[in-house]
Tab-separated table of C-alpha atoms in Angstrom:
chain	number	residue	atom	x	y	z
A	1	MET	CA	0.000	0.000	0.000
A	2	GLU	CA	2.921	2.356	0.739
A	3	GLU	CA	3.778	2.231	-2.965
A	4	LEU	CA	0.582	4.216	-3.635
A	5	PHE	CA	1.336	6.990	-1.136
A	6	VAL	CA	3.229	9.253	-3.553
A	7	GLY	CA	0.443	8.932	-6.110
A	8	TYR	CA	-2.071	9.713	-3.347
A	9	LEU	CA	-0.191	12.856	-2.295
A	10	LEU	CA	0.024	14.008	-5.924
A	11	ASN	CA	-3.638	13.088	-6.583
A	12	ALA	CA	-2.535	10.753	-9.369
A	13	LEU	CA	-4.593	7.713	-8.297
A	14	ASP	CA	-7.941	6.663	-9.649
A	15	GLU	CA	-10.983	6.668	-7.354
A	16	ARG	CA	-10.660	2.975	-6.446
A	17	GLU	CA	-7.020	3.311	-5.431
A	18	THR	CA	-7.765	6.499	-3.508
A	19	ARG	CA	-10.461	4.707	-1.515
A	20	GLN	CA	-8.079	1.833	-0.795
A	21	VAL	CA	-5.391	4.187	0.509
A	22	GLU	CA	-7.842	6.138	2.686
A	23	ALA	CA	-9.292	2.953	4.122
A	24	TYR	CA	-5.773	1.767	4.925
A	25	LEU	CA	-4.874	5.091	6.558
A	26	ALA	CA	-8.005	4.973	8.689
A	27	THR	CA	-6.857	1.749	10.383
A	28	HIS	CA	-3.064	2.241	10.423
A	29	PRO	CA	-1.908	5.253	12.493
A	30	GLU	CA	1.735	4.484	11.684
A	31	ALA	CA	0.897	4.796	7.977
A	32	ARG	CA	-0.547	8.267	8.579
A	33	ASP	CA	2.736	9.288	10.207
A	34	GLN	CA	4.642	7.866	7.239
A	35	LEU	CA	2.364	9.758	4.819
A	36	ALA	CA	2.911	12.989	6.740
A	37	GLN	CA	6.686	12.527	6.504
A	38	MET	CA	6.464	11.829	2.782
A	39	GLU	CA	4.300	14.909	2.222
A	40	GLN	CA	6.805	16.988	4.179
A	41	SER	CA	9.630	15.652	2.025
A	42	LEU	CA	7.778	16.858	-1.084
A	43	THR	CA	7.595	20.409	0.295
A	44	PRO	CA	10.801	21.562	-1.517
A	45	LEU	CA	8.992	20.975	-4.808
A	46	ALA	CA	6.825	23.971	-3.931
A	47	VAL	CA	9.548	26.284	-5.257
A	48	ASP	CA	8.361	25.371	-8.762
A	49	ARG	CA	4.770	26.381	-8.053
A	50	ASP	CA	5.067	30.025	-9.072
A	51	VAL	CA	1.817	31.021	-10.719
A	52	ILE	CA	2.190	32.530	-14.190
A	53	GLU	CA	-0.770	34.843	-14.497
A	54	SER	CA	-0.341	35.286	-18.257
A	55	PRO	CA	2.359	34.829	-20.924
A	56	PRO	CA	4.111	37.866	-22.391
A	57	PRO	CA	1.853	39.661	-24.919
A	58	ARG	CA	1.700	37.953	-28.335
A	59	LEU	CA	4.486	35.527	-27.374
A	60	ALA	CA	3.705	32.968	-30.094
A	61	GLU	CA	3.326	35.550	-32.874
A	62	ARG	CA	6.555	37.352	-31.976
A	63	THR	CA	8.497	34.077	-31.733
A	64	LEU	CA	7.329	32.859	-35.132
A	65	ALA	CA	8.057	36.281	-36.614
A	66	LEU	CA	11.658	36.075	-35.386
A	67	VAL	CA	11.975	32.597	-36.881
A	68	ALA	CA	10.653	33.833	-40.231
A	69	GLU	CA	12.934	36.858	-40.128
A	70	HIS	CA	15.930	34.631	-39.515
A	71	ILE	CA	15.024	32.336	-42.400
A	72	CYS	CA	14.197	35.083	-44.869
A	73	THR	CA	17.176	37.359	-44.218
A	74	PRO	CA	20.018	36.301	-46.537
A	75	GLU	CA	23.445	36.016	-45.005
A	76	ARG	CA	25.842	38.728	-46.128
A	77	VAL	CA	28.190	37.348	-48.781
A	78	PRO	CA	31.791	38.688	-48.674
A	79	ASP	CA	33.273	40.381	-51.727
A	80	PRO	CA	34.463	37.818	-54.265
A	81	LEU	CA	38.134	37.043	-54.592
A	82	PRO	CA	39.902	37.820	-57.840
A	83	ILE	CA	40.085	34.130	-58.655
A	84	ALA	CA	36.722	32.511	-59.292
A	85	PRO	CA	35.950	29.604	-56.966
A	86	PRO	CA	35.488	26.101	-58.362
A	87	ILE	CA	32.066	25.306	-59.774
A	88	SER	CA	30.101	23.273	-57.214
A	89	ARG	CA	27.826	20.330	-57.914
A	90	GLN	CA	24.904	22.454	-56.723
A	91	ALA	CA	25.706	25.158	-59.270
A	92	LEU	CA	25.748	22.568	-62.024
A	93	SER	CA	22.330	21.287	-61.023
A	94	GLY	CA	20.590	24.674	-61.062
A	95	PRO	CA	20.102	27.907	-59.083
A	96	SER	CA	21.001	27.765	-55.389
A	97	SER	CA	18.275	28.118	-52.745
A	98	TRP	CA	18.408	30.435	-49.705
A	99	TRP	CA	16.813	27.523	-47.729
A	100	ARG	CA	20.170	26.143	-46.628
A	101	ARG	CA	20.313	23.034	-44.473
A	102	ALA	CA	21.701	25.047	-41.541
A	103	ASP	CA	18.834	27.543	-41.822
A	104	VAL	CA	16.247	24.781	-41.859
A	105	MET	CA	17.780	23.109	-38.800
A	106	VAL	CA	17.897	26.378	-36.858
A	107	ALA	CA	14.315	27.210	-37.813
A	108	ALA	CA	13.079	23.760	-36.828
A	109	SER	CA	14.882	23.968	-33.468
A	110	LEU	CA	13.446	27.392	-32.723
A	111	LEU	CA	9.956	26.320	-33.735
A	112	ILE	CA	10.097	23.194	-31.556
A	113	THR	CA	11.353	25.284	-28.631
A	114	ALA	CA	8.595	27.867	-29.146
A	115	VAL	CA	5.866	25.214	-29.288
A	116	GLY	CA	7.279	23.495	-26.211
A	117	LEU	CA	7.347	26.748	-24.252
A	118	ALA	CA	3.820	27.552	-25.348
A	119	LEU	CA	2.584	24.158	-24.147
A	120	VAL	CA	4.295	24.613	-20.794
A	121	VAL	CA	2.779	28.075	-20.383
A	122	LEU	CA	-0.681	26.861	-21.343
A	123	GLY	CA	-0.353	23.895	-18.984
A	124	ARG	CA	0.589	26.145	-16.085
A	125	LEU	CA	-2.181	28.590	-16.937
A	126	ARG	CA	-4.660	25.710	-16.566
A	127	GLY	CA	-2.857	23.892	-13.737
A	128	PRO	CA	-4.344	23.457	-10.241
A	129	THR	CA	-2.403	26.466	-8.904
A	130	SER	CA	-3.325	28.769	-11.793
A	131	ALA	CA	-5.544	31.810	-11.391
A	132	ALA	CA	-8.004	30.278	-13.875
A	133	MET	CA	-8.432	27.122	-11.818
A	134	MET	CA	-8.711	29.123	-8.587
A	135	LEU	CA	-11.548	31.106	-10.135
A	136	GLU	CA	-13.347	28.033	-11.501
A	137	CYS	CA	-13.154	26.383	-8.089
A	138	LYS	CA	-14.531	29.500	-6.394
A	139	ASN	CA	-17.398	29.606	-8.882
A	140	ASN	CA	-18.129	25.930	-8.226
A	141	LEU	CA	-18.320	26.637	-4.480
A	142	ARG	CA	-20.633	29.571	-5.179
A	143	GLN	CA	-23.003	27.165	-6.959
A	144	TYR	CA	-23.008	25.078	-3.806
A	145	PHE	CA	-23.886	28.178	-1.804
A	146	VAL	CA	-26.894	28.918	-4.027
A	147	ALA	CA	-28.125	25.363	-3.349
A	148	LEU	CA	-27.367	25.628	0.379
A	149	GLN	CA	-29.251	28.933	0.619
A	150	GLU	CA	-32.268	27.548	-1.248
A	151	TYR	CA	-32.279	24.555	1.101
A	152	ARG	CA	-32.071	26.880	4.110
A	153	ASP	CA	-34.931	29.023	2.800
A	154	VAL	CA	-37.175	25.932	2.743
A	155	HIS	CA	-35.977	24.079	5.852
A	156	GLY	CA	-34.875	26.987	8.024
A	157	ARG	CA	-31.303	25.661	8.331
A	158	PHE	CA	-28.389	24.391	6.303
A	159	PRO	CA	-28.150	20.602	5.777
A	160	ASP	CA	-27.255	18.874	9.046
A	161	VAL	CA	-25.394	15.636	8.252
A	162	ALA	CA	-25.523	14.600	11.938
A	163	LYS	CA	-29.221	13.875	11.455
A	164	GLU	CA	-28.289	11.162	8.932
A	165	SER	CA	-26.714	8.974	11.654
A	166	PRO	CA	-25.408	6.290	11.241
A	167	ARG	CA	-24.656	7.753	7.784
A	168	ASP	CA	-23.466	11.007	9.387
A	169	VAL	CA	-20.528	11.767	7.091
A	170	ALA	CA	-19.737	15.190	5.641
A	171	GLY	CA	-20.219	14.005	2.051
A	172	MET	CA	-23.928	13.384	2.659
A	173	VAL	CA	-24.486	17.099	2.040
A	174	VAL	CA	-24.358	16.469	-1.738
A	175	PRO	CA	-27.108	13.802	-1.935
A	176	ILE	CA	-29.135	15.852	0.577
A	177	LEU	CA	-29.023	18.861	-1.758
A	178	ASN	CA	-29.688	16.647	-4.783
A	179	ASP	CA	-32.684	15.075	-3.063
A	180	ALA	CA	-34.041	18.551	-2.295
A	181	GLY	CA	-33.753	19.437	-6.000
A	182	VAL	CA	-31.659	22.558	-5.380
A	183	LEU	CA	-28.232	21.523	-6.709
A	184	PRO	CA	-27.591	22.525	-10.364
A	185	ASP	CA	-26.516	19.722	-12.707
A	186	SER	CA	-23.368	21.674	-13.574
A	187	THR	CA	-22.096	21.585	-9.975
A	188	SER	CA	-19.141	19.207	-9.694
A	189	ILE	CA	-17.960	17.228	-6.665
A	190	ARG	CA	-14.471	17.369	-8.187
A	191	CYS	CA	-12.524	20.612	-7.894
A	192	PRO	CA	-11.917	22.000	-11.434
A	193	GLY	CA	-8.206	22.092	-10.595
A	194	MET	CA	-8.246	18.311	-10.197
A	195	GLY	CA	-10.003	17.286	-13.401
A	196	ASP	CA	-13.256	17.225	-15.327
A	197	ALA	CA	-16.615	17.767	-13.648
A	198	VAL	CA	-18.140	14.778	-11.833
A	199	SER	CA	-21.613	14.413	-10.301
A	200	CYS	CA	-22.476	12.347	-7.248
A	201	PRO	CA	-24.117	9.148	-8.589
A	202	PHE	CA	-25.897	8.154	-5.354
A	203	SER	CA	-29.381	9.092	-4.191
A	204	LEU	CA	-30.105	9.923	-0.567
A	205	ASP	CA	-32.565	7.042	-0.279
A	206	GLY	CA	-30.118	4.612	-1.880
A	207	LEU	CA	-27.378	5.563	0.579
A	208	ARG	CA	-29.704	5.146	3.538
A	209	LYS	CA	-30.551	1.615	2.376
A	210	MET	CA	-26.949	0.522	1.688
A	211	SER	CA	-25.206	-2.027	3.847
A	212	ASP	CA	-22.599	-0.592	6.205
A	213	GLU	CA	-19.868	-2.216	4.134
A	214	ASP	CA	-21.085	-0.725	0.842
A	215	PHE	CA	-21.604	2.687	2.416
A	216	ALA	CA	-18.089	2.714	3.876
A	217	MET	CA	-16.723	1.958	0.402
A	218	HIS	CA	-18.638	4.830	-1.275
A	219	ALA	CA	-18.484	7.433	1.515
A	220	THR	CA	-15.155	8.833	0.294
A	221	SER	CA	-16.602	9.804	-3.099
A	222	LEU	CA	-19.832	11.544	-2.048
A	223	SER	CA	-18.329	15.035	-1.982
A	224	MET	CA	-14.967	13.893	-3.404
A	225	CYS	CA	-12.799	17.061	-3.514
A	226	TYR	CA	-14.785	19.158	-1.053
A	227	ALA	CA	-15.231	19.336	2.718
A	228	TYR	CA	-18.436	20.265	4.557
A	229	SER	CA	-19.195	21.400	8.076
A	230	LEU	CA	-19.588	18.695	10.727
A	231	GLY	CA	-21.455	21.107	12.995
A	232	HIS	CA	-20.711	21.669	16.688
A	233	ARG	CA	-21.835	20.532	20.112
A	234	ASP	CA	-24.010	22.768	22.263
A	235	SER	CA	-23.744	23.140	26.042
A	236	GLY	CA	-25.823	19.994	26.467
A	237	GLY	CA	-23.585	17.902	24.207
A	238	MET	CA	-26.078	17.798	21.304
A	239	ILE	CA	-24.661	18.261	17.796
A	240	ARG	CA	-25.992	21.339	16.019
A	241	GLY	CA	-25.807	21.858	12.267
A	242	PRO	CA	-23.704	24.514	10.530
A	243	GLY	CA	-24.848	28.111	10.689
A	244	ASP	CA	-27.033	27.339	13.711
A	245	GLY	CA	-26.311	30.708	15.279
A	246	VAL	CA	-26.611	34.454	14.830
A	247	GLN	CA	-26.677	35.385	11.147
A	248	ALA	CA	-24.439	38.382	11.864
A	249	THR	CA	-21.561	35.933	12.377
A	250	PHE	CA	-22.056	34.184	9.014
A	251	SER	CA	-19.225	36.138	7.393
A	252	GLN	CA	-16.841	34.399	9.818
A	253	THR	CA	-18.439	30.931	9.644
A	254	PRO	CA	-16.806	28.557	7.096
A	255	ILE	CA	-19.256	26.004	5.743
A	256	MET	CA	-17.449	24.319	2.804
A	257	ALA	CA	-13.889	24.201	1.455
A	258	ASP	CA	-11.418	22.285	-0.676
A	259	ARG	CA	-10.890	18.815	0.758
A	260	PRO	CA	-8.253	18.653	3.520
A	261	PRO	CA	-5.376	16.145	3.311
A	262	ALA	CA	-5.509	12.767	5.044
A	263	GLU	CA	-6.426	12.716	8.716
A	264	GLY	CA	-3.387	13.438	10.847
A	265	VAL	CA	-1.657	15.418	8.077
A	266	LYS	CA	-1.880	19.070	9.092
A	267	LEU	CA	-1.156	20.686	5.744
A	268	ASN	CA	-3.257	22.571	3.217
A	269	SER	CA	-5.555	20.893	0.708
A	270	ILE	CA	-3.858	19.268	-2.274
A	271	ASN	CA	-6.555	20.679	-4.594
A	272	HIS	CA	-4.409	23.713	-5.389
A	273	GLY	CA	-0.903	22.418	-4.921
A	274	GLY	CA	-0.847	22.722	-1.139
A	275	ASN	CA	-0.791	26.529	-1.329
A	276	GLY	CA	-4.084	26.901	0.545
A	277	GLN	CA	-7.769	26.248	0.034
A	278	ASN	CA	-10.859	28.008	-1.244
A	279	VAL	CA	-13.250	28.370	1.695
A	280	LEU	CA	-16.978	29.105	1.366
A	281	PHE	CA	-18.460	31.100	4.227
A	282	ALA	CA	-22.077	30.966	5.404
A	283	ASP	CA	-22.771	34.436	3.970
A	284	GLY	CA	-21.763	33.269	0.458
A	285	HIS	CA	-18.311	34.786	-0.002
A	286	VAL	CA	-15.354	32.585	-0.976
A	287	GLN	CA	-11.821	33.230	0.266
A	288	PHE	CA	-8.514	31.547	-0.581
A	289	MET	CA	-6.694	31.087	2.718
A	290	GLY	CA	-4.632	28.783	4.908
A	291	ARG	CA	-6.228	26.178	7.143
A	292	THR	CA	-6.478	28.499	10.153
A	293	LEU	CA	-9.059	31.209	10.758
A	294	GLY	CA	-7.596	33.308	13.530
A	295	THR	CA	-6.357	30.579	15.868
A	296	ASP	CA	-8.905	27.976	14.789
A	297	ASP	CA	-7.854	25.097	12.495
A	298	ILE	CA	-10.860	24.692	10.211
A	299	PHE	CA	-10.135	21.006	9.548
A	300	VAL	CA	-9.972	19.709	13.151
A	301	ASN	CA	-11.682	20.635	16.404
A	302	ARG	CA	-9.860	21.916	19.473
A	303	ALA	CA	-9.274	18.320	20.562
A	304	SER	CA	-7.385	17.827	17.244
A	305	LEU	CA	-10.087	15.450	16.006
A	306	VAL	CA	-11.930	15.437	12.694
A	307	ALA	CA	-15.361	15.592	14.302
A	308	ALA	CA	-18.020	18.096	15.332
A	309	GLY	CA	-16.668	21.252	16.975
A	310	LEU	CA	-16.641	21.540	20.747
A	311	ASP	CA	-18.725	24.736	20.590
A	312	ALA	CA	-20.123	27.204	18.044
A	313	ALA	CA	-16.743	28.920	17.614
A	314	ASP	CA	-14.969	25.609	16.889
A	315	VAL	CA	-15.474	25.149	13.134
A	316	VAL	CA	-14.650	21.766	11.558
A	317	LEU	CA	-14.921	21.062	7.821
A	318	GLY	CA	-14.689	17.326	7.234
A	319	TYR	CA	-13.661	15.397	4.111
A	320	SER	CA	-16.328	13.270	2.440
A	321	SER	CA	-16.121	10.228	4.752
A	322	ALA	CA	-15.492	12.179	7.986
A	323	ARG	CA	-18.132	11.550	10.646
A	324	THR	CA	-19.623	14.072	13.048
A	325	GLN	CA	-18.617	11.849	15.968
A	326	PRO	CA	-15.099	10.324	16.318
């Protein structure tokens, strides 16, 4: 299983392998420590994550123009010597061409280099750390907020996954919204920075009727690349859903975000290269930030557990298969 860890950290595994790794991590604490060490060892690679907002203006056109200028400008021929040079085989066969072999090779090399640079630039412009992908992810989270707000308008509260016990995992928010008919078809459970759009294939009723074994296998893919609030405990120990408080505090209440790394790994989400995460707040605004809001780690409660917060100020956004109770 350890052979899959690097692929897991780089998000290069398919869904089946990802579920296998996460299931293994859930039952092997020593493996979580090993994964954390491996992720730390990959940190130096972050120096290559500089975001290129845009290429220089008209880079491709100017490069090709320079290539053409080089090809089309004849090389200066020195004054002839008094003695005529020997007649070459090329002269005997007809007029010489300014497309010399050296020119062609130089032009081909420059063209290949230009195309290669253009592909690299385009790849980085569309990579997970690019401004374009950041924006697409934010817009995807905003679609979730529209659905969450419509659900709240009808039910008086945001979806409370604790009420789905024993299926009380964070990812249940997606089938809950689907079942309510408020989630647009275009809303993806995969962050745009991680690949093409994907919809949750499970109905709320189907998940409720699944065997525990089948549900455990599918729980990791319900909200896939996104985390949702696990709520908090009130003074009586009861779990309250997200946003169950004064609306004036909504601008400081995270409700969804990019998926956190594996449990026990206290780093940023891998959705955007580990640079941070897009966080959706209960008032609808989205902010790219680190995993702490003030002094609060948004991915664990104050007991360092991925579970419901210890009070209303203790926000916890859980990955798809994270439960409200440890």
